[in-house]
Short mmCIF file of C-alpha atoms in Angstrom, two decimals:
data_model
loop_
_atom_site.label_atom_id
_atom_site.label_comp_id
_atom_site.label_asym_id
_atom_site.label_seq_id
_atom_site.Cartn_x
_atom_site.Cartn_y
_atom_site.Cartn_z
CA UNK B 63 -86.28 -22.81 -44.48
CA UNK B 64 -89.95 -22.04 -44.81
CA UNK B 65 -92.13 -19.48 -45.87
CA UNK B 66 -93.31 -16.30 -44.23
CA UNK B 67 -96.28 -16.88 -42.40
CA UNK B 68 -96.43 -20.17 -42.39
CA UNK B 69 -98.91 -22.21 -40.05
CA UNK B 70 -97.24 -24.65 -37.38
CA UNK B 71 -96.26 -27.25 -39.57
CA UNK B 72 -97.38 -31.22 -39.34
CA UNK B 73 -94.86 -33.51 -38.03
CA UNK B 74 -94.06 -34.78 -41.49
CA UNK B 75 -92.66 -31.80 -42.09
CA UNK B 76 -90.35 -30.65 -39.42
CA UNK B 77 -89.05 -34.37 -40.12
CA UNK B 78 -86.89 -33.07 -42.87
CA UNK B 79 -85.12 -35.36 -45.50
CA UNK B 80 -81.23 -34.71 -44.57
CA UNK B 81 -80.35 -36.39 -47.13
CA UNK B 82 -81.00 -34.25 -50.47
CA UNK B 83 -78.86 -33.98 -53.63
CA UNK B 84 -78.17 -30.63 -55.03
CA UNK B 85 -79.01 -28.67 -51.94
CA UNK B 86 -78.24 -28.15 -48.47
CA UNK B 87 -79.36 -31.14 -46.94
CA UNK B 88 -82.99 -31.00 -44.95
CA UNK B 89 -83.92 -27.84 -46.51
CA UNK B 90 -85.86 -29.42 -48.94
CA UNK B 91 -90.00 -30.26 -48.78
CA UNK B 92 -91.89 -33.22 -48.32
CA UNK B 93 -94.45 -34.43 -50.20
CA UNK B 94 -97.42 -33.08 -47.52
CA UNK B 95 -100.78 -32.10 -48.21
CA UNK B 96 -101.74 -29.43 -44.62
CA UNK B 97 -105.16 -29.51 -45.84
CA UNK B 98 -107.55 -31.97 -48.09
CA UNK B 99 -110.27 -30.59 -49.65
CA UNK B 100 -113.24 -32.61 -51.28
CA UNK B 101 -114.64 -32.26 -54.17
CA UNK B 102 -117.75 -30.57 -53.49
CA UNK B 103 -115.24 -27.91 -51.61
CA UNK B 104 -112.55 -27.45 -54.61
CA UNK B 105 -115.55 -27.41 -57.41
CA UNK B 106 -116.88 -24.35 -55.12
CA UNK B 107 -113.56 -22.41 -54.73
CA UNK B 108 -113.09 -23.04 -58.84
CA UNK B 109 -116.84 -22.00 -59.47
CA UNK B 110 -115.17 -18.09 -57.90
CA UNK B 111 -112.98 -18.50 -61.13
CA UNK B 112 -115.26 -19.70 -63.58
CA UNK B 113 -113.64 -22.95 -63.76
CA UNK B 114 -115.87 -25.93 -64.70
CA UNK B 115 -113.90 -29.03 -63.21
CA UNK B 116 -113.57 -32.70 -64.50
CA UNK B 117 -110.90 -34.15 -62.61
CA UNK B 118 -108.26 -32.88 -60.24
CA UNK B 119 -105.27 -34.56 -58.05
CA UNK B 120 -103.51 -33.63 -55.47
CA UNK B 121 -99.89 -32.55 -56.55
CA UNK B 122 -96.05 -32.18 -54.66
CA UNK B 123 -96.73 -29.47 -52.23
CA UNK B 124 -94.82 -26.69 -50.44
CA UNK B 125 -94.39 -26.34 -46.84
CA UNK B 126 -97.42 -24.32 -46.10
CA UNK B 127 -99.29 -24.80 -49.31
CA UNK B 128 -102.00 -27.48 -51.19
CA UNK B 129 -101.78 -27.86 -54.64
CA UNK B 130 -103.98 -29.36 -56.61
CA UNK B 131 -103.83 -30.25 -60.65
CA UNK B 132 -107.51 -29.59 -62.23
CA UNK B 133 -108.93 -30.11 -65.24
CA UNK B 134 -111.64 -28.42 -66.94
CA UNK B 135 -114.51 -30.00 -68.80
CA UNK B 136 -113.59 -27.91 -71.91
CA UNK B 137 -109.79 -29.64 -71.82
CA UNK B 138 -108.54 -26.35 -69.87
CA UNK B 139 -105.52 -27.60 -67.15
CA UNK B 140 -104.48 -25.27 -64.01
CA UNK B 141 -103.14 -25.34 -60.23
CA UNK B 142 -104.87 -24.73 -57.53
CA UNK B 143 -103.51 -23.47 -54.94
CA UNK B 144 -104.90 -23.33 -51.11
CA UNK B 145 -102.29 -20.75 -49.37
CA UNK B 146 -102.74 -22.28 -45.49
CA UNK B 147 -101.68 -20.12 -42.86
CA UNK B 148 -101.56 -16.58 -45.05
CA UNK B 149 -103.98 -14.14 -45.21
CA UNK B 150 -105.43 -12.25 -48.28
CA UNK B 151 -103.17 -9.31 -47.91
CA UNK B 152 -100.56 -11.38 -47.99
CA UNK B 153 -101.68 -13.64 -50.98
CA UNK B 154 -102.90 -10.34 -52.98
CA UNK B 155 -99.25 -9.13 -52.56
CA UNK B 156 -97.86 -12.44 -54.00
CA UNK B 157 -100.36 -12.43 -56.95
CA UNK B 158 -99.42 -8.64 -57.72
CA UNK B 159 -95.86 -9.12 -58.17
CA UNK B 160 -96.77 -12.52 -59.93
CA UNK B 161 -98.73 -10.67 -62.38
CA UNK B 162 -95.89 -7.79 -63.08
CA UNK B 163 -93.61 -10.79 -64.40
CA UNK B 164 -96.30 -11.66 -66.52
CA UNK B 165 -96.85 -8.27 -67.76
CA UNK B 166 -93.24 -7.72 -68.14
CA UNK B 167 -92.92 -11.13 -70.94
CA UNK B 168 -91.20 -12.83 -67.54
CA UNK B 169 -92.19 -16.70 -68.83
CA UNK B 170 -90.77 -18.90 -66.00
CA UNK B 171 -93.45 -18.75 -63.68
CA UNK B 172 -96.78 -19.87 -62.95
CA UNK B 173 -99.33 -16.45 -63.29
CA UNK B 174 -102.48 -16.10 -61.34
CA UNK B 175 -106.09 -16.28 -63.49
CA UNK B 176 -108.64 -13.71 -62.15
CA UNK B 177 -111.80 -14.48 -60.65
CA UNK B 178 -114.54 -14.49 -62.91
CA UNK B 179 -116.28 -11.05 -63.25
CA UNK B 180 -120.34 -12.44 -62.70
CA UNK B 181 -118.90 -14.38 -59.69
CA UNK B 182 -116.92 -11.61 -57.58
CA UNK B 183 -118.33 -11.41 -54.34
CA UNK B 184 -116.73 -10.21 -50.68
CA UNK B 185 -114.88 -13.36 -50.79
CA UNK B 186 -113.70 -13.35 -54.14
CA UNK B 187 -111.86 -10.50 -56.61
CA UNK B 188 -109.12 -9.67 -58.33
CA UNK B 189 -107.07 -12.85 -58.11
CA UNK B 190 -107.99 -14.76 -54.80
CA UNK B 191 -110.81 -15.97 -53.24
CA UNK B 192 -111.31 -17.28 -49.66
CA UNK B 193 -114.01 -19.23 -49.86
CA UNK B 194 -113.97 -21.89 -47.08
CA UNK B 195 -112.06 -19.31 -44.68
CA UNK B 196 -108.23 -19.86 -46.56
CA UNK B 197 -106.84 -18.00 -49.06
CA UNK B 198 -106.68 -19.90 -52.40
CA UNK B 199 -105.32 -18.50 -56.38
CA UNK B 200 -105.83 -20.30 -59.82
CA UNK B 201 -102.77 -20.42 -61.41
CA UNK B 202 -101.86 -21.70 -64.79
CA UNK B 203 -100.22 -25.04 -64.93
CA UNK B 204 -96.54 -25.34 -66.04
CA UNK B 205 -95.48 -28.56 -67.01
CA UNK B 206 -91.70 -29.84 -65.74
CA UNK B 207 -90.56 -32.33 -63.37
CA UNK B 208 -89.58 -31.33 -59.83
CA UNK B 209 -85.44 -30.50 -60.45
CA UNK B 210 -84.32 -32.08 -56.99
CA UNK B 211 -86.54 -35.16 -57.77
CA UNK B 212 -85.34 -35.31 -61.80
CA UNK B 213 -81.70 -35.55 -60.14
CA UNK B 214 -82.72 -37.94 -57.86
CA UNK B 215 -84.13 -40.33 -60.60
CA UNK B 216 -82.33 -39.30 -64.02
CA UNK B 217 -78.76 -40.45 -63.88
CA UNK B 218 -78.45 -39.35 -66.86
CA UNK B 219 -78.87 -35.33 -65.94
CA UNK B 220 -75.51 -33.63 -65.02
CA UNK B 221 -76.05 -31.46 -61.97
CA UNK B 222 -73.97 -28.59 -63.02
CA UNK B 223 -75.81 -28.20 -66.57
CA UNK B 224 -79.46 -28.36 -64.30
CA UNK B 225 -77.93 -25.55 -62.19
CA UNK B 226 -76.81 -23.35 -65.41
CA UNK B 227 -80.24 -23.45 -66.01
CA UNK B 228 -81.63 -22.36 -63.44
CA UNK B 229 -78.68 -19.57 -63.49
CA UNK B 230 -79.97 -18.33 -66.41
CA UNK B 231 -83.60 -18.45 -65.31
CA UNK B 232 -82.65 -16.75 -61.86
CA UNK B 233 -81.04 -13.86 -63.80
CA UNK B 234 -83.83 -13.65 -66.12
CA UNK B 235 -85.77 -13.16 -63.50
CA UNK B 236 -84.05 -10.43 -62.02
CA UNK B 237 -83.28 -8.69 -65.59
CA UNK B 238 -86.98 -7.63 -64.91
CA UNK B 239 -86.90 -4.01 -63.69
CA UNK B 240 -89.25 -2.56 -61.29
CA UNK B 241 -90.96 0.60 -62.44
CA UNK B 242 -90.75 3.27 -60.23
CA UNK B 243 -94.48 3.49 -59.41
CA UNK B 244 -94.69 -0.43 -59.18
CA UNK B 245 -96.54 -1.04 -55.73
CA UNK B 246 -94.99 -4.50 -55.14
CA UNK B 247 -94.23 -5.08 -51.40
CA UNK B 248 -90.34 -4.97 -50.43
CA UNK B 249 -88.29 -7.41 -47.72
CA UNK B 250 -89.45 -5.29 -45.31
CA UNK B 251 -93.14 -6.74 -45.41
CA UNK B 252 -91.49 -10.52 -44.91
CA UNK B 253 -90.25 -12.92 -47.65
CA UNK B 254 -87.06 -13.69 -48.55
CA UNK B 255 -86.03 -16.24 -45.63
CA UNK B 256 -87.72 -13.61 -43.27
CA UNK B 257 -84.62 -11.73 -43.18
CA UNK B 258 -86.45 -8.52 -42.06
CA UNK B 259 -86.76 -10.55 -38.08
CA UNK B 260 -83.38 -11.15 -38.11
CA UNK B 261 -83.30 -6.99 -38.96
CA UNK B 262 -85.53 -6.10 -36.25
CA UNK B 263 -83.80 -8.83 -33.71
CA UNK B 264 -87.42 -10.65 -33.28
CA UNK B 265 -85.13 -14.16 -33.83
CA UNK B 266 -82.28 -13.15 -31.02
CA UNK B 267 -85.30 -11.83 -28.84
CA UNK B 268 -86.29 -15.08 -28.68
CA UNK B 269 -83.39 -16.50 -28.31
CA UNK B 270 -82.19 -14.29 -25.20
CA UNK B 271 -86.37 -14.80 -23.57
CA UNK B 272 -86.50 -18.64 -24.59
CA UNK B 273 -85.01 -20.69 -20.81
CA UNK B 274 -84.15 -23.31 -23.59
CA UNK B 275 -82.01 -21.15 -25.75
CA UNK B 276 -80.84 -18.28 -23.53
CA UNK B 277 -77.35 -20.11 -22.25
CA UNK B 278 -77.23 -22.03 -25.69
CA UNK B 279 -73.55 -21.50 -27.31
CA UNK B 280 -75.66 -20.82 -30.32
CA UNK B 281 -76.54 -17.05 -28.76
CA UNK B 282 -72.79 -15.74 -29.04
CA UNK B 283 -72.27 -17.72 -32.64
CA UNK B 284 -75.45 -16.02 -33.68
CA UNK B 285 -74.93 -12.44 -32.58
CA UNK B 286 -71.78 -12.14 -34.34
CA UNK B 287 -73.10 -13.50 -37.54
CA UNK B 288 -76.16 -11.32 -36.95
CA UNK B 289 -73.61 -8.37 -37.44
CA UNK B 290 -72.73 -9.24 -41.08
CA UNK B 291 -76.06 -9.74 -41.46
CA UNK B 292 -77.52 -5.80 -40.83
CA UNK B 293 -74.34 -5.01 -42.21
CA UNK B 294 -75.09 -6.97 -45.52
CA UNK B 295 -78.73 -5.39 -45.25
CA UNK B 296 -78.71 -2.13 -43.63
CA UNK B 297 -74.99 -0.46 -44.78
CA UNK B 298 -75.68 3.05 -46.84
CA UNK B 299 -73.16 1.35 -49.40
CA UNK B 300 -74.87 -1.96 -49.75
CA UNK B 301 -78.02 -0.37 -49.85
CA UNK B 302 -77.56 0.91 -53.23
CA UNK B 303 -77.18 -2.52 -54.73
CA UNK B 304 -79.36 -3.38 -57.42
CA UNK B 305 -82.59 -4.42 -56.36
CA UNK B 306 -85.82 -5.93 -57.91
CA UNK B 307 -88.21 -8.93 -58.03
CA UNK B 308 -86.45 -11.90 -55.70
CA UNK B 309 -88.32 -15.37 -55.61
CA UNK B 310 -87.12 -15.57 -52.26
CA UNK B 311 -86.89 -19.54 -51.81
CA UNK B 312 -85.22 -20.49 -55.27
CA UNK B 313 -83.76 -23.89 -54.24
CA UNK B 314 -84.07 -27.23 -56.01
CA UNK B 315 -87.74 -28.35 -54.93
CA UNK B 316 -88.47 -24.70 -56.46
CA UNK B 317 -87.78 -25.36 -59.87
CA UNK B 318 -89.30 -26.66 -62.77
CA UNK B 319 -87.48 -28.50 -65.56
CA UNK B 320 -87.19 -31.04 -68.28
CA UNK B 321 -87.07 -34.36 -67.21
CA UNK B 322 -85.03 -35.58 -69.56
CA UNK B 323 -83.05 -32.59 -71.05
CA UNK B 324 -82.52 -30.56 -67.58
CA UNK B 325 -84.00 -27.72 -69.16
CA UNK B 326 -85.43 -24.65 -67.17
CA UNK B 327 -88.93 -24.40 -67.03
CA UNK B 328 -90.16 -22.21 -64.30
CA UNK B 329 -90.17 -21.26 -60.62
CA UNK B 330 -92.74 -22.38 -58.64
CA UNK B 331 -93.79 -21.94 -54.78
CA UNK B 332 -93.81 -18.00 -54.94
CA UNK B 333 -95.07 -17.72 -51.26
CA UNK B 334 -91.43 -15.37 -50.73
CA UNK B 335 -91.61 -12.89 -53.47
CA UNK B 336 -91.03 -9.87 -52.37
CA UNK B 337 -88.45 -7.22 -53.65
CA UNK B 338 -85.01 -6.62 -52.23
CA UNK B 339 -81.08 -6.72 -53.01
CA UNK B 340 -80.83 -9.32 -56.58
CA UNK B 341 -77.93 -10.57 -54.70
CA UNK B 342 -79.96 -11.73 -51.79
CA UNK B 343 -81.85 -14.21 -53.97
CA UNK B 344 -78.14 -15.64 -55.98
CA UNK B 345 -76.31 -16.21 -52.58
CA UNK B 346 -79.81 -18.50 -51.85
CA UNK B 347 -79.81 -19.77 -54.70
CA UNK B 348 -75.88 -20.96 -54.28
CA UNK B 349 -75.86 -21.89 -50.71
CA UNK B 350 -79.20 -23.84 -51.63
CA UNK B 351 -77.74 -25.81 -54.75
CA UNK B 352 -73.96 -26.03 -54.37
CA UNK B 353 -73.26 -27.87 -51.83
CA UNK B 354 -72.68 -32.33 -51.28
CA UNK B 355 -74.52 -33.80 -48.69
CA UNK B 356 -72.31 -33.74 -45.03
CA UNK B 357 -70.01 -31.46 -46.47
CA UNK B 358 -69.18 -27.70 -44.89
CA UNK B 359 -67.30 -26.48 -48.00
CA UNK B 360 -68.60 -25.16 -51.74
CA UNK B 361 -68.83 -27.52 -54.10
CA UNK B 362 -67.17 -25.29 -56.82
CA UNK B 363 -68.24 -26.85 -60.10
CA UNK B 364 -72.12 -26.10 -58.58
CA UNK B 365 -71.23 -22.64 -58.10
CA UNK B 366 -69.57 -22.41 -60.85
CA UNK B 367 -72.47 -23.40 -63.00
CA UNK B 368 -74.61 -21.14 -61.08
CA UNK B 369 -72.61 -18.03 -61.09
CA UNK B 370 -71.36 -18.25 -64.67
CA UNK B 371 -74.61 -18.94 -66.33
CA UNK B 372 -76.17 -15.92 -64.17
CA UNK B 373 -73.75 -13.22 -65.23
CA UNK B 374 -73.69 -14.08 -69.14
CA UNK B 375 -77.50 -13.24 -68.32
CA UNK B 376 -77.03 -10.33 -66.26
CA UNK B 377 -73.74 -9.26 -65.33
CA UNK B 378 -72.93 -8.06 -61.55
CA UNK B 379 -71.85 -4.75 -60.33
CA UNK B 380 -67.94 -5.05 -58.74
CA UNK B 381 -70.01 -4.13 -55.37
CA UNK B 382 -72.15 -7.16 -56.39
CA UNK B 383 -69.33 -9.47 -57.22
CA UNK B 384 -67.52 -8.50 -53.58
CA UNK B 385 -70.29 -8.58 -51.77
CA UNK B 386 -71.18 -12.29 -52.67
CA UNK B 387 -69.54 -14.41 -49.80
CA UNK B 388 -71.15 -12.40 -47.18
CA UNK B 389 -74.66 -12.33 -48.75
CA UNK B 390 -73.71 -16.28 -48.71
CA UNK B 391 -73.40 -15.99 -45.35
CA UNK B 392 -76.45 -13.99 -44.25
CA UNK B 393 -78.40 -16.47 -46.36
CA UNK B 394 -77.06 -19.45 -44.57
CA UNK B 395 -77.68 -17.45 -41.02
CA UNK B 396 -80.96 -16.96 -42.03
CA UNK B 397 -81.94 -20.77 -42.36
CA UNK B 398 -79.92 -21.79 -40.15
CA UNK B 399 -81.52 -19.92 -37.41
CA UNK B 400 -84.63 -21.08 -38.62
CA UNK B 401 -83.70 -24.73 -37.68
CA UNK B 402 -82.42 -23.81 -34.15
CA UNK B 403 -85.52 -21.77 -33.52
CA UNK B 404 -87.83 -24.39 -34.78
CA UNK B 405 -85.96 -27.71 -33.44
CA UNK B 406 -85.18 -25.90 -29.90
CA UNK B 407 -87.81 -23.82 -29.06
CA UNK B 408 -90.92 -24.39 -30.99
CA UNK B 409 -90.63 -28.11 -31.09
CA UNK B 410 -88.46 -29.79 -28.40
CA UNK B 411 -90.08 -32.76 -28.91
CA UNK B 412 -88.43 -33.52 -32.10
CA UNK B 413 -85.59 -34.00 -29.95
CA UNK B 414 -83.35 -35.94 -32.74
CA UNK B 415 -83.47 -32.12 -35.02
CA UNK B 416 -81.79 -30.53 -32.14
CA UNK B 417 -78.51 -30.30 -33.71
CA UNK B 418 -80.21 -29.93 -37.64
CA UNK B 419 -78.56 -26.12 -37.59
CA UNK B 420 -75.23 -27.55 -37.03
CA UNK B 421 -74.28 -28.06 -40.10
CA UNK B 422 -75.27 -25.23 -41.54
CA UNK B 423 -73.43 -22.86 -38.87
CA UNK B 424 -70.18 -25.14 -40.09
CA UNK B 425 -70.70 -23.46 -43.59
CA UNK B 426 -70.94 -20.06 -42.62
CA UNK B 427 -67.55 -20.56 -40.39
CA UNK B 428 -66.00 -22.34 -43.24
CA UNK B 429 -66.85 -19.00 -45.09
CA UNK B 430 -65.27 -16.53 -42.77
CA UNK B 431 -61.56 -15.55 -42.81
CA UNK B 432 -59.10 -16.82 -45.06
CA UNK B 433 -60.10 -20.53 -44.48
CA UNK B 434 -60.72 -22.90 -47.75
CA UNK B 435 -64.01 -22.45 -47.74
CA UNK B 436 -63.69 -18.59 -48.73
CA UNK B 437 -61.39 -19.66 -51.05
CA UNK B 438 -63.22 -22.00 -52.67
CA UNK B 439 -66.06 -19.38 -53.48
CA UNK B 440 -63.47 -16.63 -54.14
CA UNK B 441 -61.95 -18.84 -56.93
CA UNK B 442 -64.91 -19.59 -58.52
CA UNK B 443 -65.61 -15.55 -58.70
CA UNK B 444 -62.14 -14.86 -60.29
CA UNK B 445 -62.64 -17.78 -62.59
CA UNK B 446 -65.88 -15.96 -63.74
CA UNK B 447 -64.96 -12.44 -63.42
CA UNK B 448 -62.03 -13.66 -65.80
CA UNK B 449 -64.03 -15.75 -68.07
CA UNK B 450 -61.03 -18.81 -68.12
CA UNK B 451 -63.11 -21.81 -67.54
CA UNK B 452 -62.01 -24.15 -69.64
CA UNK B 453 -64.48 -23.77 -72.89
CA UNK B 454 -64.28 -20.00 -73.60
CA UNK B 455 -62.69 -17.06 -73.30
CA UNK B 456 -65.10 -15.06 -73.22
CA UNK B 457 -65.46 -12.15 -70.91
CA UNK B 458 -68.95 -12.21 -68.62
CA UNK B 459 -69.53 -11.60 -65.33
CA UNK B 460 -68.81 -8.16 -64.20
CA UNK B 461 -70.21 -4.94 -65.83
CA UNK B 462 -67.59 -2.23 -65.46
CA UNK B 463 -69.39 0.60 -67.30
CA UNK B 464 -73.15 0.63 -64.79
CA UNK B 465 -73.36 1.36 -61.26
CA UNK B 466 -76.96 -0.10 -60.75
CA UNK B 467 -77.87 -3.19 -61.71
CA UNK B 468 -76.22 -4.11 -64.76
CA UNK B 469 -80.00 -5.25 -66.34
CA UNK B 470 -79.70 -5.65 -69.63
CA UNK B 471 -76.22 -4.78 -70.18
CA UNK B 472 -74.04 -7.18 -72.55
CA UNK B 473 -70.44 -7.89 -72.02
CA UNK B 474 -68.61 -8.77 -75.28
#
């Protein structure tokens, strides 16, 4: 997966670890820096903000994204971000929706700090500046540990308690309604795993016009899974599901948490946001936590975790709760068309990657028809939908009584 917009990426990065724990193996990021600034350079981009700096480091980084940790001379601490490859629309849009879930008492985020007023200028206002030619925000600085890397090194953190957490974040997230007169940009502007190409057939163009790709059995795989996908998207029924604020990337290397307790802290890396179907962002979120490296079925316990923690939070709509699997699917389609694109057309030379969407086109067959891969996931919803899991029988899960959204309702 990557972001929308993204520049062509270093070779560090389309080198992906396929070996992750937690998530869908060589989805995750690496530990890249696209661009290094100096200190002369950062001191002038924080000088936009009114930010005196004392020290700074470079910190874990997104795909198309430099982050650094500064430090103010008064004892102040914040992010800087450098947004490579984006342009200020773009970023502007990001901060906007950023700032909403501020407004809104959202906590588990990072929230852009506005450019100073004496130092707004053509380059910088509102809550970017692009001084130096590349978008760059000031965000404040959450502390947590990197959840895919706290796994990796904490033996002593159980998986499926880390992904309740960030259940309950992701549906605290989403409990955040958008007001009518919100201007927040939708799908349809990019985000969310680009799904809107997919819409508008820009992937399978390229497909069908690449002489690499045009007789690849990939084309027929992908053109049938394309139909679920504008099905999923574009249906009048399924365009009535709830909808609001979706991170758009919320997978392990996205989340913030306690290093030692597992405990959510916040989503970070909010190059996706956008707003679109709340389901969109859960399937992610599932298909990008839930399942064991080399493996083409649903771990259940993960989803599980996930799914019940989510619903006590914000219960889904029966529409919701059937249309899970195949919003499971699209979001699997959706990266794993990324890797073919990427490994087949726009780098050949990585030669070794050619195969990386394999195993993610396994998991969307292992999720069609009555194989044990849809069974899997359709246990796990009856086992929530019920509320029989062992520790309580408590009802959660589905709200029977509202037709849109289910934000804010409590099941008893």
């Amino acid at each position: 997966h990557i972001s929308f917009g993204s520049p062509p990426l270093p070779e560090s990065v389309l080198r992906p670890p396929f070996s992750s724990r937690g998530h869908t193996p060589g989805m995750g990021k690496n530990e890249v820096a696209i661009s290094k600034l100096t200190r002369k350079e950062i001191e002038a981009i924080l000088d936009d903000f009114g930010f005196e700096l004392d020290t700074y480091a470079p910190m874990f980084g997104g795909y198309s994204s430099t982050n650094y940790k500064v430090e103010g001379k008064g004892g102040e601490v914040a992010m800087l971000k450098i947004m490579n490859g984006y342009n200020r629309n773009w970023v502007e849009g990001q901060t906007d929706i950023q700032c909403y879930l501020q407004q809104s008492g959202f906590a588990g985020a990072c929230f852009p700090l506005p450019v100073a007023r004496d130092k707004e200028s053509k380059w910088a206002k509102g809550h970017v500046s692009t001084r130096g030619g590349t978008p760059s925000c000031l965000l404040t600085f959450v502390p947590g540990a990197n959840a895919e890397k706290a796994l990796e090194s904490n033996p002593a953190l159980r998986t499926e308690d880390v992904l309740s957490e960030i259940g309950r974040g992701l549906a605290q997230l989403h409990a955040v309604a958008v007001a009518p007169g919100a201007k927040l940009r939708d799908y349809t502007k990019g985000g969310a795993c680009l799904v809107i190409e997919h819409i508008n057939d820009v992937h399978l163009a390229a497909f069908e016009s690449s002489p690499h790709t045009a007789k690849h059995p990939f084309l027929p795989f992908y053109k049938k899974a394309l139909v679920n996908l504008k099905e999923c998207m574009l249906q009048p029924r399924n365009r009535t599901l709830p909808k609001g604020i979706i991170h758009g990337d919320p997978f392990l290397d996205n989340v913030l948490i306690d290093a030692k307790t597992g405990a959510f802290s916040a989503f970070v890396d909010w190059e996706d946001v956008t707003v679109g179907p709340l389901l969109f962002d859960l399937a992610c979120c599932i298909i990008g936590t839930c399942y064991r490296e080399g493996e083409d079925l649903i771990t259940e316990s993960r989803m599980h975790a996930i799914l019940k923690a989510y619903t006590e939070v914000r219960p889904l709509t029966k529409d919701e709760m059937a249309m899970l699997p195949r919003f499971m699917r699209m979001t699997l389609l959706c990266n794993c068309a990324w890797r073919f694109k990427n490994f087949n057309i726009e780098h050949r030379e990585l030669e070794e990657n050619r195969d990386a969407h394999v195993e993610l086109k396994d998991r969307i067959l292992a999720l069609e028809g009555n194989g044990e891969g849809q069974n899997r996931v359709e246990r796990v919803i009856a086992k929530v939908k019920s509320g029989k899991d062992g520790d309580s029988e408590r009802k959660t899960g589905v709200c029977t009584s509202c037709t849109s959204g289910g934000q804010g309702c409590v099941i008893t």
